Short mmCIF file of C-alpha atoms in Angstrom, two decimals:
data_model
loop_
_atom_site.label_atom_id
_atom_site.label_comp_id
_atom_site.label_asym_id
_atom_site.label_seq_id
_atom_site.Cartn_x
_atom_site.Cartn_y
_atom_site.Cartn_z
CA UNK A 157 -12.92 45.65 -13.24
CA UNK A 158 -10.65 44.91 -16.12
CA UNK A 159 -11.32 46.91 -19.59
CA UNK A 160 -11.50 43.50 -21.12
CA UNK A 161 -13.95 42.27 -19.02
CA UNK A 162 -15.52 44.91 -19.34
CA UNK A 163 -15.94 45.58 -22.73
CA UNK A 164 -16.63 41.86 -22.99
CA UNK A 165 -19.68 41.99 -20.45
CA UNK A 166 -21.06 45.30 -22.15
CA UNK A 167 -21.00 43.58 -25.50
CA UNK A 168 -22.27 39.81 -24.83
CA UNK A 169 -24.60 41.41 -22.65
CA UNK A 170 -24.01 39.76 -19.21
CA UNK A 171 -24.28 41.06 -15.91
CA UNK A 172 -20.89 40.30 -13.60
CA UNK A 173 -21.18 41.92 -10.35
CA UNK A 174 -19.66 39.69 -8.01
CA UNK A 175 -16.51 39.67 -10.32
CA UNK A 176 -16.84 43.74 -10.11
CA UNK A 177 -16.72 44.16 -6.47
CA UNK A 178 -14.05 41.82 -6.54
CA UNK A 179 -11.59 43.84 -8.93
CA UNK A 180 -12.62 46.78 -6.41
CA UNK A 181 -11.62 44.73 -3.06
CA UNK A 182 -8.82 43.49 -5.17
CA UNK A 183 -7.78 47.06 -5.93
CA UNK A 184 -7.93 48.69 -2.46
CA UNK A 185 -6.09 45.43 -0.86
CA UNK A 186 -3.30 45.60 -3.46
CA UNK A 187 -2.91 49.36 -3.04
CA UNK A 188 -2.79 48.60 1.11
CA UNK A 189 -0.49 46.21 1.39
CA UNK A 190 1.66 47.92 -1.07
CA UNK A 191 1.63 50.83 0.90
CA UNK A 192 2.46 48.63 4.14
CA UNK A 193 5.36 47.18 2.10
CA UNK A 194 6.67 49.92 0.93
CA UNK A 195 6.65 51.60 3.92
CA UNK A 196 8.30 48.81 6.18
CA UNK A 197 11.20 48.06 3.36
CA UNK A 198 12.16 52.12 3.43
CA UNK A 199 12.17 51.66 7.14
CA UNK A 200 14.14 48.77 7.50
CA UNK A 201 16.30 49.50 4.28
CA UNK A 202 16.03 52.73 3.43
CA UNK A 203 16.80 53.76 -0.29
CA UNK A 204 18.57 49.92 -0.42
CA UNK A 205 15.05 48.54 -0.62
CA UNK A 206 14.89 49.94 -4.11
CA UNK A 207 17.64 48.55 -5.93
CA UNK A 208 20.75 47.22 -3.39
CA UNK A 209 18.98 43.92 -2.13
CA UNK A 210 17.90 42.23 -4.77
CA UNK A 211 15.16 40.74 -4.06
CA UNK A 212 11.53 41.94 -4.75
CA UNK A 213 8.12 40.77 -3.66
CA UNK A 214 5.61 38.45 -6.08
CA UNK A 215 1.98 38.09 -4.56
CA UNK A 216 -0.35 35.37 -6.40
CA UNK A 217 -3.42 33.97 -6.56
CA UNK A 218 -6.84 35.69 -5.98
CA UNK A 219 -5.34 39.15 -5.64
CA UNK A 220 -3.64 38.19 -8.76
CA UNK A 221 -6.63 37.64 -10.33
CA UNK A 222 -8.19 40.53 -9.34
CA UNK A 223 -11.08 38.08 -7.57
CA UNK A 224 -9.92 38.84 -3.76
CA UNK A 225 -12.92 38.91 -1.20
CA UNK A 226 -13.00 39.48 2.69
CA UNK A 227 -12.25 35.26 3.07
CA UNK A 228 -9.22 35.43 0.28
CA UNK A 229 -5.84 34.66 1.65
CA UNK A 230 -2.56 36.17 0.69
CA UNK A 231 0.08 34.15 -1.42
CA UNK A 232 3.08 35.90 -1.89
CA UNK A 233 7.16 34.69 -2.90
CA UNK A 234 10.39 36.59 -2.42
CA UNK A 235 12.29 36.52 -5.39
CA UNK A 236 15.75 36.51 -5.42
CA UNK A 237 17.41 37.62 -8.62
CA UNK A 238 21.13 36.35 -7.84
CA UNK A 239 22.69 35.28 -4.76
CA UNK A 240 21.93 37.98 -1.45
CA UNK A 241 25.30 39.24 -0.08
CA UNK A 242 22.87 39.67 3.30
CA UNK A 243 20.72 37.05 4.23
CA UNK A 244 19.16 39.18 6.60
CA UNK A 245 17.44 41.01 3.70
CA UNK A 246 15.22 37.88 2.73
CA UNK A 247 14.03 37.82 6.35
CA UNK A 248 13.20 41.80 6.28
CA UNK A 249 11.43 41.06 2.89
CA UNK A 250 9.01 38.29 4.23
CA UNK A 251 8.59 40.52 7.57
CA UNK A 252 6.98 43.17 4.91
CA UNK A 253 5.35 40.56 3.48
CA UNK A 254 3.77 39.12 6.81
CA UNK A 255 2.86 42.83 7.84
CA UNK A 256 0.95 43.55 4.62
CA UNK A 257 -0.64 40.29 4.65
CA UNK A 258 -1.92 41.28 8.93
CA UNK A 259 -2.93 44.59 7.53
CA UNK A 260 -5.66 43.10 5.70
CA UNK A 261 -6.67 40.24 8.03
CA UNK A 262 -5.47 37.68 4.95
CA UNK A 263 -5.24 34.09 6.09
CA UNK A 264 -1.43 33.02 5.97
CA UNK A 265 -0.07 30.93 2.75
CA UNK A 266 -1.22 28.04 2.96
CA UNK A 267 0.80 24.79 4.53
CA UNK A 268 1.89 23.36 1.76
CA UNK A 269 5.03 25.71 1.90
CA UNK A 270 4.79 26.51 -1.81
CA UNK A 271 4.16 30.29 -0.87
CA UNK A 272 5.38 32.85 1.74
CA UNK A 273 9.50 31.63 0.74
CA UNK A 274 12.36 32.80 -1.20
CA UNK A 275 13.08 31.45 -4.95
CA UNK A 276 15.55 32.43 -7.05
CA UNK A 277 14.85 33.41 -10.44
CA UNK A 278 17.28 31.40 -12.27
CA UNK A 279 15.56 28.38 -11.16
CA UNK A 280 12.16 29.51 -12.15
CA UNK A 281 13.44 30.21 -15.72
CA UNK A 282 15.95 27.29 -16.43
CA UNK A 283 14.77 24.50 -14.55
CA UNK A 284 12.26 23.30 -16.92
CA UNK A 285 11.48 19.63 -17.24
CA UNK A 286 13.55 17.10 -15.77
CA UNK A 287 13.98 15.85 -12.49
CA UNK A 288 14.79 18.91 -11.08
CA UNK A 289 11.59 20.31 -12.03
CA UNK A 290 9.76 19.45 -8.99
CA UNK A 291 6.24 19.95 -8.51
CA UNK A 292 6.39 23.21 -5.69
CA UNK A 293 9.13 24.25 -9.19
CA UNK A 294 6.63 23.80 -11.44
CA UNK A 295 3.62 25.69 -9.90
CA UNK A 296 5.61 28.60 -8.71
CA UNK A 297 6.76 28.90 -12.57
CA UNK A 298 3.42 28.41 -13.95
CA UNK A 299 1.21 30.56 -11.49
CA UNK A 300 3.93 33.42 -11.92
CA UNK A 301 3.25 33.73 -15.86
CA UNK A 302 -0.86 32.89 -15.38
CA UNK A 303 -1.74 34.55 -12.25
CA UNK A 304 0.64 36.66 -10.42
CA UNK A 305 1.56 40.39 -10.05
CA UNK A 306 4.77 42.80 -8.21
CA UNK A 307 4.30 43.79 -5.01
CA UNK A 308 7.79 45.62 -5.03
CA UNK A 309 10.16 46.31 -8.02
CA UNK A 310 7.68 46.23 -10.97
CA UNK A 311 10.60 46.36 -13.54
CA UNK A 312 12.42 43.26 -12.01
CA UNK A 313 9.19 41.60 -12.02
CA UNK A 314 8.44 42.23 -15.99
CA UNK A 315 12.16 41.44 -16.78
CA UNK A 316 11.42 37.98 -14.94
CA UNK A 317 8.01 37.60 -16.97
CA UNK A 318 10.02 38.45 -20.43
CA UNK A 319 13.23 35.82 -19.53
CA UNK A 320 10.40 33.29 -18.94
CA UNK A 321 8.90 33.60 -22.02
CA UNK A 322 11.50 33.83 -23.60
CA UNK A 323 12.78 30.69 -22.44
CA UNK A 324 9.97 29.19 -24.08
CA UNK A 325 10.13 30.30 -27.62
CA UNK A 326 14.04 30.25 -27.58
CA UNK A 327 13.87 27.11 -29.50
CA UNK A 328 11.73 28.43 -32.51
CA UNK A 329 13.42 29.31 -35.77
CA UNK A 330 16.00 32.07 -35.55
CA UNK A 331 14.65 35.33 -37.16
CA UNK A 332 11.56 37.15 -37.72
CA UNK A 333 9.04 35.68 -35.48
CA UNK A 334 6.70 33.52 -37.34
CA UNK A 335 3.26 32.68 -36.66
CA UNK A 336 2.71 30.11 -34.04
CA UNK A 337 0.98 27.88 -31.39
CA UNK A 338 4.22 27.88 -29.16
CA UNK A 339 4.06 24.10 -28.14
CA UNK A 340 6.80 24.24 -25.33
CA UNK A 341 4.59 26.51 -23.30
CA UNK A 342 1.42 24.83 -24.08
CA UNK A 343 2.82 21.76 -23.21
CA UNK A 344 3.85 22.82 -19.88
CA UNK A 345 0.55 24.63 -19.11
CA UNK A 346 -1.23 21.95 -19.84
CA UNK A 347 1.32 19.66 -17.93
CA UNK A 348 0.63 22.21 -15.03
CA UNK A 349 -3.24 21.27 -14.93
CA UNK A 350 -2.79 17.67 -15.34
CA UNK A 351 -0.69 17.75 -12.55
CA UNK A 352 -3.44 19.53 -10.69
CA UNK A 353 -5.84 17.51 -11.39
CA UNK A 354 -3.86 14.43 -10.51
CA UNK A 355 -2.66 16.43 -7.08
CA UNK A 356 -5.79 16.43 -6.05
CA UNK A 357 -6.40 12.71 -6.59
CA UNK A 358 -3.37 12.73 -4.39
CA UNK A 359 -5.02 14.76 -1.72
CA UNK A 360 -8.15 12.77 -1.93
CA UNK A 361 -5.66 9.62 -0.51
CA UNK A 362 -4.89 10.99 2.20
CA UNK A 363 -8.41 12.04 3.15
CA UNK A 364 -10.00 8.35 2.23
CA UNK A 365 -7.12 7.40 5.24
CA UNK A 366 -8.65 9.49 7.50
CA UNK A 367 -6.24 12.02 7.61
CA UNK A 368 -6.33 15.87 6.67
CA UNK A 369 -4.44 17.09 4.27
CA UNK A 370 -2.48 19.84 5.92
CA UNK A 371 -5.88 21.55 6.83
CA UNK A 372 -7.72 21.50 3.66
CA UNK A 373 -10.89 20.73 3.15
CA UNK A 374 -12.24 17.89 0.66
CA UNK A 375 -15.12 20.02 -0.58
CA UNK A 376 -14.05 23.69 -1.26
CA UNK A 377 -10.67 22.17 -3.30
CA UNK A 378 -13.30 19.91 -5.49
CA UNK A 379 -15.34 22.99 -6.07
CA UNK A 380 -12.51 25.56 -6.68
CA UNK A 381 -10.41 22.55 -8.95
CA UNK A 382 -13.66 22.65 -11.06
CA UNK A 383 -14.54 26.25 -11.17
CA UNK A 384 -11.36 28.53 -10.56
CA UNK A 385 -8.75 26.86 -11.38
CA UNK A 386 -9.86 25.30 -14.47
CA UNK A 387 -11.07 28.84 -15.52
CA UNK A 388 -7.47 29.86 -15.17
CA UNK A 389 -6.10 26.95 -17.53
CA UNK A 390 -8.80 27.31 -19.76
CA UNK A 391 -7.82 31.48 -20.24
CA UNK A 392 -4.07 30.23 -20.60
CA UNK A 393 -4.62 28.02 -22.90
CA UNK A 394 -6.83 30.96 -25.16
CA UNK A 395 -3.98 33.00 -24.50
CA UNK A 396 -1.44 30.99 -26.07
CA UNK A 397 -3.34 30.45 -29.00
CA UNK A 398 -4.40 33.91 -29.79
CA UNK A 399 -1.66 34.91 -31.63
CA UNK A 400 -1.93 32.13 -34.05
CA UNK A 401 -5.23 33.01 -34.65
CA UNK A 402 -4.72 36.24 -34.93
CA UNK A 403 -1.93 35.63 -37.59
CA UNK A 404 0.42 37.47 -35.65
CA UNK A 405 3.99 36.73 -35.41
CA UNK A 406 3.86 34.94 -31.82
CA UNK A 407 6.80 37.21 -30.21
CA UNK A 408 7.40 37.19 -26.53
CA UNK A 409 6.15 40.95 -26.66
CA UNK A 410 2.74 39.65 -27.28
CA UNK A 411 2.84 36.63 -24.89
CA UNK A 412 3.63 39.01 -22.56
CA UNK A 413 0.94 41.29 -23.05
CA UNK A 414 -1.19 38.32 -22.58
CA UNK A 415 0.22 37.13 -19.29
CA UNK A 416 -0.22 40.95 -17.98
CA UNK A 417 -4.02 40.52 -18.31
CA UNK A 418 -5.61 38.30 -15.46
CA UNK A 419 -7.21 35.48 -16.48
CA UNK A 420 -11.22 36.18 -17.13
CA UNK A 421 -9.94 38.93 -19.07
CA UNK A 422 -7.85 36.66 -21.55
CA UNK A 423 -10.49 34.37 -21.65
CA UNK A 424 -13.09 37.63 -22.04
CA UNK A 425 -10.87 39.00 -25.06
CA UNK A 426 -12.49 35.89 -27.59
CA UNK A 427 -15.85 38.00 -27.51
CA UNK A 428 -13.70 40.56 -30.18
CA UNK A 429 -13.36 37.03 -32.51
CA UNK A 430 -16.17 34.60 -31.87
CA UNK A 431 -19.61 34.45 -33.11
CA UNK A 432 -22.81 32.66 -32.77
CA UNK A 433 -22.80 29.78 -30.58
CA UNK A 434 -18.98 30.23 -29.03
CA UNK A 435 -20.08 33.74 -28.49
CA UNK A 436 -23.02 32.92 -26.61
CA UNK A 437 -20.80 30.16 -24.72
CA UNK A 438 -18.42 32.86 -23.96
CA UNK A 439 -20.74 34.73 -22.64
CA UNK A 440 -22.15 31.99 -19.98
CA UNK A 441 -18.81 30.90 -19.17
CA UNK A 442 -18.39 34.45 -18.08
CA UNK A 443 -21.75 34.10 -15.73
CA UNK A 444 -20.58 31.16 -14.22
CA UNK A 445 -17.24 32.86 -13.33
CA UNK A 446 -19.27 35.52 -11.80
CA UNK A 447 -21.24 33.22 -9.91
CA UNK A 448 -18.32 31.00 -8.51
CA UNK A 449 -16.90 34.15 -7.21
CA UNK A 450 -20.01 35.36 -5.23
CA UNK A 451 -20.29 32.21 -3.60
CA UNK A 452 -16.52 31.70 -2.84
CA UNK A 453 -16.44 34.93 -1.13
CA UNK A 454 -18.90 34.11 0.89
CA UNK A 455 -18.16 32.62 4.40
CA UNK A 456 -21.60 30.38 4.70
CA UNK A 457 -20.87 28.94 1.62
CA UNK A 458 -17.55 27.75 2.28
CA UNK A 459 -18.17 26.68 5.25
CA UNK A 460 -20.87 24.35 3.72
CA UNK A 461 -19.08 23.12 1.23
CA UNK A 462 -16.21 22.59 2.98
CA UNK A 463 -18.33 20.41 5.63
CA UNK A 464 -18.69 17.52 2.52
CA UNK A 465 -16.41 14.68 2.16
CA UNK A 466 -17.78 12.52 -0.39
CA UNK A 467 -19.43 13.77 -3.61
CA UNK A 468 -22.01 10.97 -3.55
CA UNK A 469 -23.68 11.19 -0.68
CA UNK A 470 -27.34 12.01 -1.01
CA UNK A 471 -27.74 14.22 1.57
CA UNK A 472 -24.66 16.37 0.86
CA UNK A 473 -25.91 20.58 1.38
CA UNK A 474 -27.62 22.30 -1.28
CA UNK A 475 -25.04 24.73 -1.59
CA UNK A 476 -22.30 21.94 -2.58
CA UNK A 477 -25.30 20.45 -4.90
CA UNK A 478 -25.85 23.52 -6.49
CA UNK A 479 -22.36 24.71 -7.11
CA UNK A 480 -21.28 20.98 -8.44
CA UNK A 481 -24.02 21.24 -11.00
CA UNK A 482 -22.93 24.67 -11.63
CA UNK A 483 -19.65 22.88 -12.46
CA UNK A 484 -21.02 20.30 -14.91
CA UNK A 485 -22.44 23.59 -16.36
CA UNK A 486 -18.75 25.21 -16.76
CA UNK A 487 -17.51 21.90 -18.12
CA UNK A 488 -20.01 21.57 -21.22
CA UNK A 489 -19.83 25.85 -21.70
CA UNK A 490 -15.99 25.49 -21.66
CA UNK A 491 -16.19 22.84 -24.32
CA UNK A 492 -18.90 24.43 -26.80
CA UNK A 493 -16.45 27.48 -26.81
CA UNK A 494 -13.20 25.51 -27.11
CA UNK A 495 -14.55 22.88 -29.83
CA UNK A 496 -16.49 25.61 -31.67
CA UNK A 497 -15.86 25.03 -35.58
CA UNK A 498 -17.14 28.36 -36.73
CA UNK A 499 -14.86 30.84 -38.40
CA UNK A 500 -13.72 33.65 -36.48
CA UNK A 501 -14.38 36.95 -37.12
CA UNK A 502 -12.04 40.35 -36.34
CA UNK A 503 -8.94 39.35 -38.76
CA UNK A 504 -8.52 36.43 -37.25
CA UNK A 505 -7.11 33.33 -39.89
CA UNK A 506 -9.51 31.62 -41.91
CA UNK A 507 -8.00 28.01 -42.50
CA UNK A 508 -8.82 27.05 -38.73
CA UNK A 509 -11.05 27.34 -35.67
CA UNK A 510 -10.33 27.43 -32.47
CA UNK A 511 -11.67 23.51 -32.12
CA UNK A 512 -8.96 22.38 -34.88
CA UNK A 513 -6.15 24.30 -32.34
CA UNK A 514 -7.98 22.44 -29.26
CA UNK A 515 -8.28 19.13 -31.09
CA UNK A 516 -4.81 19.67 -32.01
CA UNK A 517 -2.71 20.86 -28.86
CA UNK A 518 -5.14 19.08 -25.91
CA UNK A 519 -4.93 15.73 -27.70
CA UNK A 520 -1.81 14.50 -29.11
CA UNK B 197 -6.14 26.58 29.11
CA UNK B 198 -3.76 25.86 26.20
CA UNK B 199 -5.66 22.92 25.28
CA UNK B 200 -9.18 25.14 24.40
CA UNK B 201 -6.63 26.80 21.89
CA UNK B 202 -5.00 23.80 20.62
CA UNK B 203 -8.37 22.19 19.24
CA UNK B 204 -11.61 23.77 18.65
CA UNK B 205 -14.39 22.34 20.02
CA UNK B 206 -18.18 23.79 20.54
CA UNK B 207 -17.26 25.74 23.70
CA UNK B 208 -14.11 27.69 21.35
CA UNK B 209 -16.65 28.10 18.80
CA UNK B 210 -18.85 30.17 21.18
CA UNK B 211 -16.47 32.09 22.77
CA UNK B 212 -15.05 33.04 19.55
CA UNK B 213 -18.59 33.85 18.20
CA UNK B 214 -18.96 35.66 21.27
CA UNK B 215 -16.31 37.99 20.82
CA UNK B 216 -16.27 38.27 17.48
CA UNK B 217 -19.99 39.89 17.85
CA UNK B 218 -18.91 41.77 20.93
CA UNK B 219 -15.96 43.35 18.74
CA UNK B 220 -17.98 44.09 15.69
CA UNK B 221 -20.37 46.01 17.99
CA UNK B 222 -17.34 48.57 19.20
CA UNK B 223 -15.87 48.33 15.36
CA UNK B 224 -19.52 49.99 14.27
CA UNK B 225 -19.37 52.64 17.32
CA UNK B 226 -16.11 53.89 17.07
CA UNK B 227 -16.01 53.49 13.44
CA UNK B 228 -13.62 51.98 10.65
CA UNK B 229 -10.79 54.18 10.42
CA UNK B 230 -10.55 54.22 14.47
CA UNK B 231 -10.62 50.22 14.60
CA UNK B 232 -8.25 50.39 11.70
CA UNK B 233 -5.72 51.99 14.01
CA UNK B 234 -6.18 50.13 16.74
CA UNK B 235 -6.50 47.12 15.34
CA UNK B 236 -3.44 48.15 12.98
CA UNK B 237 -5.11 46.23 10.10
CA UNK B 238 -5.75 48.82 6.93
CA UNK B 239 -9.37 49.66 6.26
CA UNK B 240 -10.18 46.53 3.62
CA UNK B 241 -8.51 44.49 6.83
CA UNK B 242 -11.37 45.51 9.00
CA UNK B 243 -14.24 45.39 6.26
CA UNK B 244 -12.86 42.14 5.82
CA UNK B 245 -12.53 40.79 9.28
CA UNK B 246 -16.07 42.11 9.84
CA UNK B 247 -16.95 40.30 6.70
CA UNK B 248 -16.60 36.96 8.06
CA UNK B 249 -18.93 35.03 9.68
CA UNK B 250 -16.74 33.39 12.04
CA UNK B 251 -13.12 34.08 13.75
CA UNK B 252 -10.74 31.28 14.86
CA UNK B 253 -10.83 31.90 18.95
CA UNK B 254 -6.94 33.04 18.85
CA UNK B 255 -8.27 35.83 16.30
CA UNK B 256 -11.23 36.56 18.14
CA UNK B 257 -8.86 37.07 21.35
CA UNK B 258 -6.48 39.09 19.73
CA UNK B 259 -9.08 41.49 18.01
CA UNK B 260 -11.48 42.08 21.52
CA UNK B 261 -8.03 42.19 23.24
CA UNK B 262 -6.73 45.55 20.57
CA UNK B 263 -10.36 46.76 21.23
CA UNK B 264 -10.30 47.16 24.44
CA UNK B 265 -12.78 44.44 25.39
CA UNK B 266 -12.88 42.23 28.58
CA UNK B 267 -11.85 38.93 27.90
CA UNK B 268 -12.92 35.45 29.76
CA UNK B 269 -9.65 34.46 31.54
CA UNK B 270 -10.23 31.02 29.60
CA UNK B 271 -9.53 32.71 26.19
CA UNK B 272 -6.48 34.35 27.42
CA UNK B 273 -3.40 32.15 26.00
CA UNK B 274 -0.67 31.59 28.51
CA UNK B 275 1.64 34.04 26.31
CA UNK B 276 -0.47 36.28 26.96
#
């Protein structure tokens, strides 16, 4: 498991063991299918695979998040960092891709062709806004800075992460780095989970037609929408205002430390600067992670909840009735830590809290 | 019998059941690092495949098929 999370369970006191043999199925599949990439690229490549192609290999999601279990599935882009003299190269890249992913039984990406393509890093850092910021743009851009890591050419990777970033704050005030809440990057992380949200909605259409949409289920999205993925804003959007807090200069070095954590462990970092009742918010926010992840990685439970259709039905399973209350629970933990008016502690600034920053940058 | 792979029904769901329990059972005698090879999946892919309660049929085929079990003709795709 992460140090942060760690040090953060240790010190609030909780117990997280789903989210512990998580980070150790996480670790063992990441250190597989690296091996079974690495492998296959020197094969097919040789010593080109290194540095004549490229084009390296992203993976996202769970295994991102160090929260992979046996039913995770396996996300992954090829990035392209300039035009490929040989096409052919792209194809040998998702062929490693596709093998790693088969070595560890992983589900393919799913349908929705966001994953398992090539993208070209110039578009992820200077298509921002705009029309041609589509929404498949948008999510590859955010989900690389909040939950992805290398699964090939770890230095090509960071330099991505850093030109991101820096995108962002390139707008701020030439010179030393003040101390800020960097409002273009906010802004589009919070764009990111509105758009979410309102996907979903979208989703939801289709299903009220009758009609799939592309294989997912109803249930397990309404669960994970509420649990997971708002987790992962919710750490993003601690992350972004840390250094403000903090009354550190908000440089893209320290951004980027941030967005090289996963994100429990951003959100699990607040334990070193909260007290009282955030702290003891942080601390059951940290639970209920735990929780979602046991049940998510367990097969039964999907299943169940992915059986449900409508969230008002009386007779819906317990298991779906149990893990949308758990969700309620999330919701009103998540906002006694965010909207917390006491001081912080550890250094941190004393002329706000961390409920003036979320009054501030989630409402107008 | 493309169809039986095309959509599952209850009679997919068994077979698949079937052989996923049937594979499991040779997984546990031969052990994980020799289903690992055969099934060319790294160790966490087997733990993980064993992890799961239940195996799309066209998984469940191609798993018995890498361990050496005897499938029903029916399963067999036409590829195949």
């Amino acid at each position: 498991m992460h140090a942060e999370l760690q040090y953060a369970a240790e010190s609030l006191g909780v117990a997280l063991p789903a989210l512990e043999r998580a980070a150790v199925w996480t670790e063992r599949s990441v250190d597989s299918i690296g091996r079974v990439v690495r492998d296959y690229l020197h094969e097919e490549l040789g010593d080109r695979s290194v540095e004549g192609t490229g084009l390296y290999l992203v993976a996202f999601g769970s295994m991102a998040r160090q929260e992979m279990g046996p039913e995770s599935d396996f996300d992954y882009l090829v990035v392209a960092q300039s035009l490929t003299a040989d096409p052919s190269h792209i194809r040998t890249y998702r062929e490693a891709a596709e093998k790693g992913r088969r070595s560890i039984a992983a589900d393919k990406p799913g349908l929705t062709g966001l994953f398992g393509t090539v993208v070209a890093e110039p578009d992820l850092v200077t298509r921002i806004g705009l029309d041609e910021d589509t929404n498949a743009q948008q999510t590859r851009r955010v989900l690389l800075l909040e939950e992805s890591i290398p699964l090939s050419e770890p230095n090509s990777y960071r330099n991505l992460i850093r030109a991101l970033i820096n995108r962002y704050l390139l707008d701020y005030e030439p010179g030393e780095p003040v101390s800020i809440v960097p409002r273009f990057l906010v802004n589009d992380i919070v764009r990111y989970w509105r758009t979410v949200a309102v996907d979903y909605q979208a989703k939801r259409w289709w299903e009220i037609k009758g009609e799939d949409f592309k294989g997912e289920k109803w249930g397990l999205r309404y669960i994970k929408l509420r649990s997971t993925r708002k987790l992962t804003f919710a750490a993003s959007f601690a992350s972004v205002l840390l250094p403000y807090l903090r009354g550190l200069p908000t440089t893209a070095e320290l951004l980027h430390e941030q967005f090289e954590m996963p994100p429990l462990p951003r959100l699990a970092q607040y334990h070193r600067y909260l007290q009282g009742d955030a702290l003891q918010a942080l601390g059951a926010v940290l639970e209920l992670a735990d929780w979602f992840n046991d049940r998510l990685s367990q097969d039964d439970f999907r299943s169940e909840v992915s059986s449900v259709s409508r969230p008002d039905l009386p007779d819906n399973p317990t298991a779906f009735l149990e893990a949308q209350e758990k969700t309620r629970t999330l919701q009103r933990e998540l906002e006694r830590l965010f909207f917390s008016n006491e001081p912080l502690a550890g250094g941190c600034r004393e002329d706000c809290t961390l409920g003036d920053l979320t009054m501030k940058y989630l409402s107008f | 019998m493309p169809e039986l792979l095309d959509r599952p029904t209850a009679r997919e769901r068994l077979l698949a059941d079937q052989l996923r329990e049937q594979s499991i059972e040779v997984i546990e005698n031969i052990g994980i690092d020799a289903a690992a090879a055969q099934l060319d999946l790294v160790e966490n892919g087997v733990r993980a495949l064993m992890a799961r309660s239940h195996w799309p049929l066209q998984r469940a085929y191609r798993v018995a098929d890498a361990l050496g079990i005897v499938v029903p003709a029916e399963v067999i795709p036409p590829t195949a």
